[in-house]
């Protein structure tokens, strides 16, 4: 359920929604951080649900001492009205038994809000790729038929690679086996995509094969990939230098080593 933080609820009709999947390396969430921070997006509300682990924290995008102590929730919505762009940032893990319920909540909200399209930023375990997925770029995409009606030409011009379907047991010949969509480590990515196909929702998934560790370079790669399509920055040729890192990233790997240890 969306709760507005403004006196009058914002209108998202014909907006593009970008959201992360809580997946390996948290790449989607880091990429969304870059969007919110760089585009100076305004918080307009949050998603109230029991599907996420409860948490609260300080402002991850603070720019001065005065706004650093603002309280922030597990799932918040930001907006850049001039770009007709909305972002849902998810900061807490999804409770496993409520995964389907959370997907249904998102699909219902996207449809009720009138978004023109939704984009899920996700990731998948690099070590579980099959032979065909080892070739070329580690970036992949998926798109529902509803989204392809208006964006097929644009995606074709970009030359992106669609996420390959793989056999249930790679390497074992089985005439009856059909390739399937497999996104290990992708959280709700596959389920949300499947639900969106069933609901005729215009949704795309952009994902990156990666491993756990320092995933900041992966976040830049994913958000640059998104920018190639949506052109959110004015100067695409300098996009690598224009993304603004939020203040919360200074503690991405915790604080320094306590001197008392030595």
C-alpha positions as a printed Julia matrix, in Angstrom:
262×3 Matrix{Float64}:
  0.0     0.0     0.0
  1.42    3.38   -1.06
  1.37    6.09    1.61
  1.96    9.64    0.37
  4.21   11.91    2.42
  2.64   14.98    0.81
 -0.66   16.71    1.52
 -1.95   15.74   -1.91
 -0.95   12.33   -3.34
  1.31   12.58   -6.41
  0.12   11.45   -9.82
  2.31    8.83  -11.52
  0.24    8.56  -14.71
  2.48    8.04  -17.74
  5.61    8.0   -15.54
  8.4     5.46  -15.84
  9.0     3.47  -12.64
 12.47    2.15  -11.82
 12.91   -0.26   -8.94
 15.51   -2.78   -7.75
 15.2    -6.44   -6.97
 16.91   -7.43   -3.73
 19.44   -9.7    -5.4
 23.07  -10.84   -5.3
 25.49   -7.99   -4.6
 22.62   -5.52   -4.07
 23.53   -4.13   -7.5
 20.01   -2.92   -8.31
 19.71   -1.06   -5.01
 23.1     0.62   -5.48
 22.12    1.66   -9.01
 18.89    3.18   -7.69
 20.94    5.07   -5.07
 22.89    6.66   -7.93
 19.66    7.67   -9.67
 18.11    9.27   -6.6
 21.3    11.07   -5.59
 22.29   12.3    -9.06
 18.84   13.44  -10.17
 18.13   15.0    -6.76
 14.82   13.19   -6.6
 12.23   14.13   -3.98
 10.75   11.6    -1.6
  6.98   11.52   -2.14
  5.94    8.52   -0.06
  6.61    4.94    0.95
  5.23    1.44    0.55
  3.68    0.15    3.77
  3.79   -3.64    3.89
  4.5    -6.54    6.21
  6.4    -8.33    3.42
  9.7    -6.6     4.23
 11.87   -6.96    7.31
 11.08   -3.87    9.46
 13.88   -1.32    9.66
 14.54    2.41    9.87
 17.58    4.58    9.37
 18.98    8.04    8.75
 18.75    9.86    5.44
 21.0     8.0     2.97
 21.07   11.0     0.61
 21.77   13.75    3.13
 23.57   16.83    1.83
 23.86   18.78    5.07
 23.72   18.28    8.82
 20.12   19.49    9.01
 18.64   16.7     6.89
 20.97   13.88    7.99
 18.71   12.76   10.84
 15.54   12.35    8.79
 13.93    8.96    9.37
 13.71    6.67    6.36
 11.74    3.45    5.8
 12.42    0.08    4.07
 10.6     0.93    0.81
 10.37    4.54   -0.33
  9.18    6.27   -3.49
 11.05    9.17   -5.09
 10.06   11.37   -8.01
 11.63   13.59  -10.67
  8.54   15.24  -12.17
 10.4    16.97  -15.0
 11.68   13.6   -16.25
  8.37   11.8   -15.6
 10.41    9.36  -13.55
  9.59    7.63  -10.27
 11.85    5.34   -8.29
 10.99    2.76   -5.65
 13.99    2.05   -3.45
 13.85   -1.17   -1.4
 16.33   -1.27    1.48
 15.28   -4.39    3.38
 15.15   -8.11    2.51
 11.8    -9.59    1.53
 10.4   -12.09    4.01
 10.57  -15.32    2.04
  7.08  -16.63    2.83
  5.62  -13.27    1.74
  7.48  -13.1    -1.57
  4.42  -13.83   -3.73
  2.3   -11.4    -1.73
  4.88   -8.65   -2.24
  5.0    -9.28   -5.99
  1.22   -9.05   -6.19
  1.29   -5.8    -4.2
  3.81   -4.29   -6.62
  1.89   -5.38   -9.72
 -1.37   -3.98   -8.3
  0.28   -0.67   -7.38
  1.95   -0.29  -10.79
 -1.35   -0.91  -12.57
 -3.4     1.34  -10.27
 -0.87    4.19  -10.5
 -0.94    4.29  -14.3
  2.8     3.94  -14.9
  3.6     3.81  -18.62
  6.31    1.22  -17.95
  8.3    -0.32  -15.12
 11.99   -1.25  -15.12
 13.46   -3.72  -12.62
 17.21   -3.5   -11.97
 18.55   -6.86  -10.88
 21.52   -9.23  -10.79
 22.28  -12.92  -10.95
 25.08  -15.22   -9.8
 27.94  -15.07  -12.31
 29.22  -18.52  -11.33
 25.95  -20.19  -12.36
 26.02  -19.06  -15.99
 25.89  -21.74  -18.67
 28.19  -21.76  -21.72
 26.14  -19.39  -23.87
 25.87  -16.86  -21.03
 29.65  -16.72  -20.67
 29.98  -15.02  -24.05
 30.1   -11.25  -24.47
 28.68   -8.69  -22.06
 27.47   -9.7   -18.58
 24.38   -7.5   -19.07
 21.03   -9.0   -20.06
 17.43   -7.87  -20.42
 13.9    -9.24  -20.37
 10.77   -7.49  -21.63
  7.08   -8.35  -21.48
  5.03   -8.34  -24.69
  3.14   -5.3   -23.41
  6.38   -3.3   -23.16
  7.67   -4.5   -26.53
  4.63   -3.01  -28.26
  6.09    0.44  -27.73
  9.8    -0.19  -27.16
 10.81   -3.07  -29.44
 12.55   -0.81  -31.98
 14.44    1.11  -29.3
 15.69   -2.08  -27.67
 16.7    -3.49  -31.06
 18.74   -0.36  -31.86
 20.58   -0.69  -28.54
 21.75   -4.17  -29.52
 21.09   -5.59  -26.06
 21.19   -9.32  -25.36
 18.05  -10.98  -24.08
 18.39  -13.28  -21.08
 18.92  -16.78  -22.43
 16.74  -19.69  -21.43
 18.69  -22.7   -20.15
 18.01  -26.42  -19.9
 17.01  -27.78  -16.46
 20.14  -29.97  -16.48
 22.76  -28.33  -18.73
 25.03  -30.81  -20.47
 22.55  -33.67  -20.31
 20.73  -34.38  -23.57
 16.99  -34.71  -23.09
 14.69  -34.46  -26.1
 11.7   -33.64  -23.91
 13.38  -30.9   -21.85
 12.44  -27.31  -22.67
 14.72  -24.36  -21.93
 13.53  -22.32  -18.96
 14.13  -18.89  -17.52
 16.61  -19.26  -14.66
 17.87  -16.29  -12.59
 19.79  -17.69   -9.58
 20.38  -15.07   -6.9
 17.84  -12.76   -8.51
 15.31  -12.66   -5.68
 11.8   -11.86   -6.96
 13.06  -10.96  -10.46
 11.76  -14.04  -12.27
  8.48  -14.12  -10.36
  7.8   -10.42  -10.93
  8.56  -10.77  -14.63
  6.27  -13.81  -14.93
  3.48  -12.05  -13.02
  3.84   -8.99  -15.26
  3.56  -11.15  -18.38
  0.36  -12.71  -17.01
 -1.08   -9.28  -16.12
 -0.08   -7.72  -19.47
  2.07   -5.17  -17.64
  4.71   -3.16  -19.55
  7.82   -4.22  -17.62
 11.48   -4.68  -18.46
 14.23   -6.33  -16.43
 17.84   -5.17  -16.74
 20.23   -7.49  -14.97
 23.94   -8.08  -14.55
 25.83  -11.29  -13.84
 28.02  -10.58  -10.8
 29.55  -11.96   -7.61
 29.39  -10.76   -4.02
 32.06   -8.26   -3.04
 32.7    -4.65   -4.01
 29.73   -4.2    -6.34
 30.09   -0.46   -6.88
 31.53   -0.95  -10.43
 28.6    -3.27  -11.18
 26.13   -0.58  -10.05
 27.77    1.97  -12.39
 27.64   -0.54  -15.26
 23.94   -1.23  -14.67
 22.88    2.4   -14.3
 24.87    3.37  -17.41
 23.09    0.56  -19.25
 19.75    2.0   -18.13
 20.82    5.49  -19.18
 21.62    4.27  -22.7
 17.91    3.54  -23.02
 16.19    6.26  -20.97
 18.74    9.11  -21.49
 18.41   10.41  -17.94
 21.67   12.37  -18.09
 22.17   15.29  -20.45
 25.6    14.19  -21.68
 25.73   10.43  -22.3
 29.39   10.63  -23.38
 30.35   11.77  -19.87
 27.86    9.68  -17.93
 30.54    7.77  -16.0
 31.75   11.0   -14.38
 28.36   12.54  -13.75
 26.76   10.04  -11.42
 26.73   11.4    -7.87
 27.69    8.95   -5.13
 25.4     9.32   -2.06
 26.85   10.02    1.37
 25.62    6.65    2.7
 28.18    4.86    0.51
 30.96    6.07    2.8
 29.86    3.31    5.2
 29.18    0.67    2.55
 31.81   -1.64    4.05
 31.42   -0.48    7.66
 33.62    1.88    9.61
 37.4     1.72    9.8
 39.44   -0.72   11.88
 39.38    0.31   15.59
 42.89    1.42   16.67
 42.32   -0.38   20.01
 42.83   -3.69   18.22
 46.51   -2.86   17.89
